[in-house]
mmCIF file of C-alpha atoms in Angstrom:
data_model
loop_
_atom_site.group_PDB
_atom_site.id
_atom_site.type_symbol
_atom_site.label_atom_id
_atom_site.label_comp_id
_atom_site.label_asym_id
_atom_site.label_seq_id
_atom_site.Cartn_x
_atom_site.Cartn_y
_atom_site.Cartn_z
ATOM 1 C CA MET A 1 0.047 -0.004 0.019
ATOM 2 C CA GLN A 2 1.338 3.429 -0.915
ATOM 3 C CA ASN A 3 1.515 6.398 1.405
ATOM 4 C CA ALA A 4 -1.240 8.934 0.932
ATOM 5 C CA LYS A 5 1.148 11.779 0.086
ATOM 6 C CA SER A 6 -0.256 14.619 -1.904
ATOM 7 C CA LYS A 7 1.371 15.157 -5.233
ATOM 8 C CA THR A 8 3.593 18.227 -5.428
ATOM 9 C CA ARG A 9 4.577 20.028 -8.577
ATOM 10 C CA ASN A 10 8.115 20.910 -9.346
ATOM 11 C CA LYS A 11 8.877 24.517 -8.654
ATOM 12 C CA PRO A 12 10.697 26.541 -11.302
ATOM 13 C CA SER A 13 14.401 26.990 -10.787
ATOM 14 C CA GLU A 14 15.897 30.359 -9.901
ATOM 15 C CA ASP A 15 17.162 30.716 -13.463
ATOM 16 C CA VAL A 16 13.694 30.195 -14.898
ATOM 17 C CA LEU A 17 12.196 32.693 -12.451
ATOM 18 C CA ALA A 18 14.865 35.266 -13.252
ATOM 19 C CA ARG A 19 14.243 34.818 -17.004
ATOM 20 C CA ARG A 20 10.516 35.280 -16.565
ATOM 21 C CA LYS A 21 11.077 38.445 -14.552
ATOM 22 C CA VAL A 22 13.300 39.928 -17.282
ATOM 23 C CA LEU A 23 10.787 38.989 -20.037
ATOM 24 C CA LYS A 24 7.950 40.578 -18.079
ATOM 25 C CA GLU A 25 9.918 43.782 -17.429
ATOM 26 C CA LEU A 26 10.924 44.063 -21.110
ATOM 27 C CA PHE A 27 7.477 43.343 -22.552
ATOM 28 C CA PRO A 28 6.986 45.744 -25.502
ATOM 29 C CA VAL A 29 4.156 48.188 -25.791
ATOM 30 C CA THR A 30 3.796 47.632 -29.559
ATOM 31 C CA GLY A 31 5.060 45.114 -32.023
ATOM 32 C CA SER A 32 5.047 41.300 -32.040
ATOM 33 C CA VAL A 33 5.694 38.934 -29.133
ATOM 34 C CA ARG A 34 6.384 35.207 -28.963
ATOM 35 C CA ALA A 35 4.817 32.670 -26.643
ATOM 36 C CA ALA A 36 7.676 32.742 -24.097
ATOM 37 C CA GLN A 37 7.183 36.504 -23.622
ATOM 38 C CA ILE A 38 3.425 36.084 -23.327
ATOM 39 C CA VAL A 39 3.492 33.381 -20.675
ATOM 40 C CA ALA A 40 5.989 35.434 -18.611
ATOM 41 C CA ASN A 41 3.788 38.520 -18.906
ATOM 42 C CA LEU A 42 0.524 36.706 -18.111
ATOM 43 C CA GLU A 43 2.202 34.440 -15.505
ATOM 44 C CA ILE A 44 0.782 31.236 -16.947
ATOM 45 C CA GLY A 45 2.380 28.059 -18.284
ATOM 46 C CA ALA A 46 3.256 27.601 -21.914
ATOM 47 C CA SER A 47 1.004 24.535 -22.219
ATOM 48 C CA THR A 48 -1.900 26.581 -20.762
ATOM 49 C CA TRP A 49 -1.304 29.337 -23.340
ATOM 50 C CA TRP A 50 -1.320 26.833 -26.231
ATOM 51 C CA LEU A 51 -4.511 25.274 -24.799
ATOM 52 C CA TYR A 52 -6.177 28.698 -24.828
ATOM 53 C CA VAL A 53 -5.141 29.125 -28.467
ATOM 54 C CA LYS A 54 -6.460 25.660 -29.383
ATOM 55 C CA ASP A 55 -9.740 26.284 -27.584
ATOM 56 C CA GLY A 56 -10.213 29.620 -29.320
ATOM 57 C CA ARG A 57 -10.082 31.647 -26.139
ATOM 58 C CA VAL A 58 -7.345 33.889 -27.629
ATOM 59 C CA LYS A 59 -6.571 34.883 -31.230
ATOM 60 C CA PRO A 60 -4.524 32.498 -33.302
ATOM 61 C CA PRO A 61 -0.914 33.464 -33.915
ATOM 62 C CA ILE A 62 0.579 35.064 -36.948
ATOM 63 C CA LYS A 63 2.932 32.448 -38.392
ATOM 64 C CA PHE A 64 6.335 33.557 -39.662
ATOM 65 C CA GLY A 65 7.376 30.024 -40.482
ATOM 66 C CA ALA A 66 6.943 26.449 -39.286
ATOM 67 C CA ARG A 67 8.343 27.190 -35.819
ATOM 68 C CA VAL A 68 7.714 30.937 -35.324
ATOM 69 C CA SER A 69 4.363 32.146 -33.980
ATOM 70 C CA VAL A 70 3.757 35.707 -32.804
ATOM 71 C CA TRP A 71 0.923 37.819 -31.426
ATOM 72 C CA ASP A 72 0.361 41.569 -31.304
ATOM 73 C CA ALA A 73 1.802 43.019 -28.080
ATOM 74 C CA GLU A 74 -1.164 45.441 -27.683
ATOM 75 C CA TYR A 75 -3.628 42.505 -27.846
ATOM 76 C CA ILE A 76 -1.659 40.638 -25.165
ATOM 77 C CA ARG A 77 -1.523 43.723 -22.933
ATOM 78 C CA GLY A 78 -5.341 43.906 -23.309
ATOM 79 C CA LEU A 79 -5.582 40.294 -22.205
ATOM 80 C CA ALA A 80 -3.419 41.124 -19.146
ATOM 81 C CA GLU A 81 -5.757 43.960 -18.200
ATOM 82 C CA THR A 82 -9.127 42.332 -18.940
ATOM 83 C CA GLY A 83 -8.330 38.705 -18.417
ATOM 84 C CA ILE A 84 -8.519 35.642 -20.672
ATOM 85 C CA PRO A 85 -12.068 35.164 -22.073
ATOM 86 C CA THR A 86 -13.983 32.049 -21.212
ATOM 87 C CA LYS A 87 -14.145 29.136 -23.603
ATOM 88 C CA PRO A 88 -16.670 29.694 -26.398
ATOM 89 C CA LYS A 89 -19.801 27.552 -26.263
ATOM 90 C CA ALA A 90 -19.975 24.657 -28.729
ATOM 91 C CA ALA A 91 -22.589 24.972 -31.433
ATOM 92 C CA ALA A 92 -25.611 22.747 -30.740
#
């Protein structure tokens, strides 16, 4: 029988926390931003951000290639101020 320990999540390392802080402080007012900058600014995980994109809760990215996705910095600042919208209802 296993102990009834609660599962704990790994905490980010000091390097990761320092990088997030720098990205948040340097978040541009205008222009394009990538997912790493967005998750640092909104203080959410990268997988959560991509789930919001997949679910249609945020605008899809502008693709600059197979591996480069960007969003408008003004749009992301708006999300930070107003919050992430709820998931759209499925059509019946």
